[in-house]
Structures are given as C-alpha cells and as structure tokens.
Amino acid sequence: MKRLQSNSSNHPGLWTYNNQQPEVITPNVVPPSLSAALEAAVHSIGQRWITVIGGQASFVQQLVNAGIPRQRIRWLRPGKTDDRAWALEQAVLSGTSDVVVAWVSGFDKRAAQRIRLSSRVSQTQSFMFEEDVLTPHLH
C-alpha cells in the first residue's frame, strides 16, 4: 500500500469532457507527523532501506531505538538544495527503500513538481516535512 503524506494538494488539474463542469473533490489531508513516519518505518516488512534525507540525528536515533537495525537506515545529508531534491527523487523512484523520510524546505517549483510526480508512480511510502516546522526552538 502506498501512502504519500504531504501538506500540499497533489491534484494535477481538473479534466472536463465536452463542456462538462469539473467535479471538485476536497481531499481529507492529514498533515504528516514524525510519529507516522516512525510507525511506517517500524512496520515495514521488507529488508529494503529506510532512507532519511536531511533531518537531524535525533530522528535517526529514534529509528534505532524503535528496533530498526542501523545497517538498514540510509541517512543522506546533501548540502545543496538541488542535491537534496535529486536524492529524494532517486530514493523514491529506485525501489530500494521501504520508507523515505525527507525534509524538503527550499525546493523550487520545478523540483517540487518532479518529486510529486515521482511519488505518484512509486510504491515507496514517502513522508516529507518542511524544515522549519520540525526544528525545535532555541532554548
């Protein structure tokens, strides 16, 4: 079962036939949460990667604490936004990951569209977060 959770709508457009009015459906969008991503990773049955792109070491440690072997966790930390977008697209499309958890802030419109399209055709569960939403405030 494929689950893509994102804060934005994934609808590519409305289609009409012979001047019919388009049917507008408002999806029940549930904002992704780290706990949902963690649960998906723990319940993944395969032996493929749990890929984390960006994020912080604390999330990787949560995966290990939940019983996922460290050898099964692939943590990618590309510095450039373009590299992070490419890594996310490849992780989703390659079929080598059971779950992909990524932090996606700063992507341009084209990169965001490519990632949405790759997520639609992939069987990989994807969880994408905005960086500043999850970064704890300074003490």
Tab-separated table of C-alpha atoms in Angstrom:
chain	number	residue	atom	x	y	z
A	1	MET	CA	0.000	0.000	0.000
A	2	LYS	CA	1.370	3.385	-0.983
A	3	ARG	CA	0.948	6.315	1.368
A	4	LEU	CA	2.105	9.761	0.393
A	5	GLN	CA	1.608	12.346	3.034
A	6	SER	CA	2.225	15.936	2.227
A	7	ASN	CA	0.931	19.341	3.246
A	8	SER	CA	0.092	20.315	-0.326
A	9	SER	CA	-2.509	19.030	-2.724
A	10	ASN	CA	-1.242	16.550	-5.302
A	11	HIS	CA	-4.050	17.108	-7.818
A	12	PRO	CA	-2.524	17.773	-11.274
A	13	GLY	CA	-5.574	19.619	-12.599
A	14	LEU	CA	-9.220	19.232	-13.421
A	15	TRP	CA	-10.296	17.387	-16.544
A	16	THR	CA	-13.539	18.029	-18.395
A	17	TYR	CA	-15.199	16.375	-21.343
A	18	ASN	CA	-17.498	18.193	-23.817
A	19	ASN	CA	-18.073	21.286	-21.678
A	20	GLN	CA	-18.939	19.339	-18.536
A	21	GLN	CA	-18.293	21.073	-15.263
A	22	PRO	CA	-15.352	19.540	-13.411
A	23	GLU	CA	-16.068	17.576	-10.284
A	24	VAL	CA	-14.262	19.151	-7.389
A	25	ILE	CA	-13.277	16.814	-4.572
A	26	THR	CA	-11.750	18.180	-1.397
A	27	PRO	CA	-9.348	15.557	-0.060
A	28	ASN	CA	-9.114	14.850	3.633
A	29	VAL	CA	-5.486	15.906	4.045
A	30	VAL	CA	-3.786	14.771	7.215
A	31	PRO	CA	-0.574	16.619	7.950
A	32	PRO	CA	2.358	14.259	8.169
A	33	SER	CA	3.953	13.696	11.517
A	34	LEU	CA	7.241	12.261	12.620
A	35	SER	CA	5.385	9.629	14.627
A	36	ALA	CA	3.550	8.458	11.477
A	37	ALA	CA	6.864	8.237	9.609
A	38	LEU	CA	8.446	6.370	12.512
A	39	GLU	CA	5.496	3.959	12.680
A	40	ALA	CA	5.676	3.281	8.929
A	41	ALA	CA	9.398	2.552	9.211
A	42	VAL	CA	8.904	0.188	12.157
A	43	HIS	CA	6.075	-1.672	10.412
A	44	SER	CA	7.827	-2.011	7.054
A	45	ILE	CA	8.108	-5.715	6.362
A	46	GLY	CA	10.785	-5.704	3.707
A	47	GLN	CA	14.505	-5.619	4.159
A	48	ARG	CA	14.974	-2.571	1.965
A	49	TRP	CA	16.332	0.750	3.205
A	50	ILE	CA	14.672	3.221	5.488
A	51	THR	CA	16.005	6.358	3.792
A	52	VAL	CA	16.232	9.629	5.697
A	53	ILE	CA	17.122	12.729	3.686
A	54	GLY	CA	18.153	15.731	5.730
A	55	GLY	CA	16.739	15.948	9.200
A	56	GLN	CA	18.573	15.546	12.448
A	57	ALA	CA	20.441	12.751	14.174
A	58	SER	CA	17.706	12.567	16.819
A	59	PHE	CA	15.247	11.116	14.259
A	60	VAL	CA	17.767	8.502	13.140
A	61	GLN	CA	18.308	7.625	16.800
A	62	GLN	CA	14.522	7.257	17.250
A	63	LEU	CA	14.523	4.733	14.393
A	64	VAL	CA	17.326	2.750	16.064
A	65	ASN	CA	15.563	2.943	19.453
A	66	ALA	CA	12.390	1.602	17.783
A	67	GLY	CA	14.266	-1.554	16.744
A	68	ILE	CA	15.361	-0.803	13.191
A	69	PRO	CA	18.937	-2.013	12.650
A	70	ARG	CA	21.344	0.848	11.958
A	71	GLN	CA	22.606	-1.060	8.881
A	72	ARG	CA	19.127	-0.719	7.356
A	73	ILE	CA	18.992	3.074	7.796
A	74	ARG	CA	20.418	5.203	4.989
A	75	TRP	CA	20.850	8.813	6.141
A	76	LEU	CA	21.634	11.248	3.323
A	77	ARG	CA	22.605	14.828	4.145
A	78	PRO	CA	23.274	16.672	0.883
A	79	GLY	CA	24.285	20.287	1.428
A	80	LYS	CA	22.766	21.872	-1.659
A	81	THR	CA	19.016	22.094	-2.191
A	82	ASP	CA	19.319	20.717	-5.745
A	83	ASP	CA	21.279	17.708	-4.479
A	84	ARG	CA	18.674	17.062	-1.789
A	85	ALA	CA	15.860	17.204	-4.367
A	86	TRP	CA	17.733	14.803	-6.662
A	87	ALA	CA	18.458	12.396	-3.773
A	88	LEU	CA	14.794	12.419	-2.754
A	89	GLU	CA	13.595	11.774	-6.291
A	90	GLN	CA	16.056	8.898	-6.740
A	91	ALA	CA	15.224	7.352	-3.356
A	92	VAL	CA	11.522	7.354	-4.194
A	93	LEU	CA	11.926	6.059	-7.763
A	94	SER	CA	14.670	3.464	-7.274
A	95	GLY	CA	12.523	0.970	-5.367
A	96	THR	CA	15.346	0.249	-2.908
A	97	SER	CA	13.612	1.881	0.085
A	98	ASP	CA	10.586	0.738	2.069
A	99	VAL	CA	10.108	4.219	3.537
A	100	VAL	CA	11.590	7.611	2.640
A	101	VAL	CA	11.500	10.423	5.194
A	102	ALA	CA	12.721	13.786	3.899
A	103	TRP	CA	12.926	17.426	4.828
A	104	VAL	CA	12.068	19.446	1.723
A	105	SER	CA	12.346	23.153	2.519
A	106	GLY	CA	13.788	25.420	-0.142
A	107	PHE	CA	12.831	23.402	-3.233
A	108	ASP	CA	11.953	25.403	-6.298
A	109	LYS	CA	8.665	24.844	-8.121
A	110	ARG	CA	10.158	22.522	-10.727
A	111	ALA	CA	11.880	20.279	-8.164
A	112	ALA	CA	8.712	20.081	-6.059
A	113	GLN	CA	6.691	19.056	-9.148
A	114	ARG	CA	9.227	16.350	-10.090
A	115	ILE	CA	9.084	14.932	-6.563
A	116	ARG	CA	5.270	14.910	-6.566
A	117	LEU	CA	5.258	13.076	-9.901
A	118	SER	CA	7.861	10.532	-8.779
A	119	SER	CA	5.905	9.901	-5.572
A	120	ARG	CA	2.778	9.108	-7.575
A	121	VAL	CA	4.403	6.380	-9.647
A	122	SER	CA	6.421	4.847	-6.823
A	123	GLN	CA	5.418	2.091	-4.419
A	124	THR	CA	7.632	3.603	-1.713
A	125	GLN	CA	5.970	5.259	1.285
A	126	SER	CA	7.092	8.888	1.438
A	127	PHE	CA	6.936	11.378	4.276
A	128	MET	CA	8.014	14.933	3.529
A	129	PHE	CA	8.391	17.738	6.026
A	130	GLU	CA	9.227	21.425	5.950
A	131	GLU	CA	12.477	22.048	7.814
A	132	ASP	CA	11.341	24.952	9.991
A	133	VAL	CA	8.195	23.150	11.152
A	134	LEU	CA	10.207	20.427	12.849
A	135	THR	CA	13.237	22.333	14.078
A	136	PRO	CA	12.884	22.880	17.817
A	137	HIS	CA	13.119	26.448	19.053
A	138	LEU	CA	16.333	27.501	20.703
A	139	HIS	CA	16.350	27.291	24.492
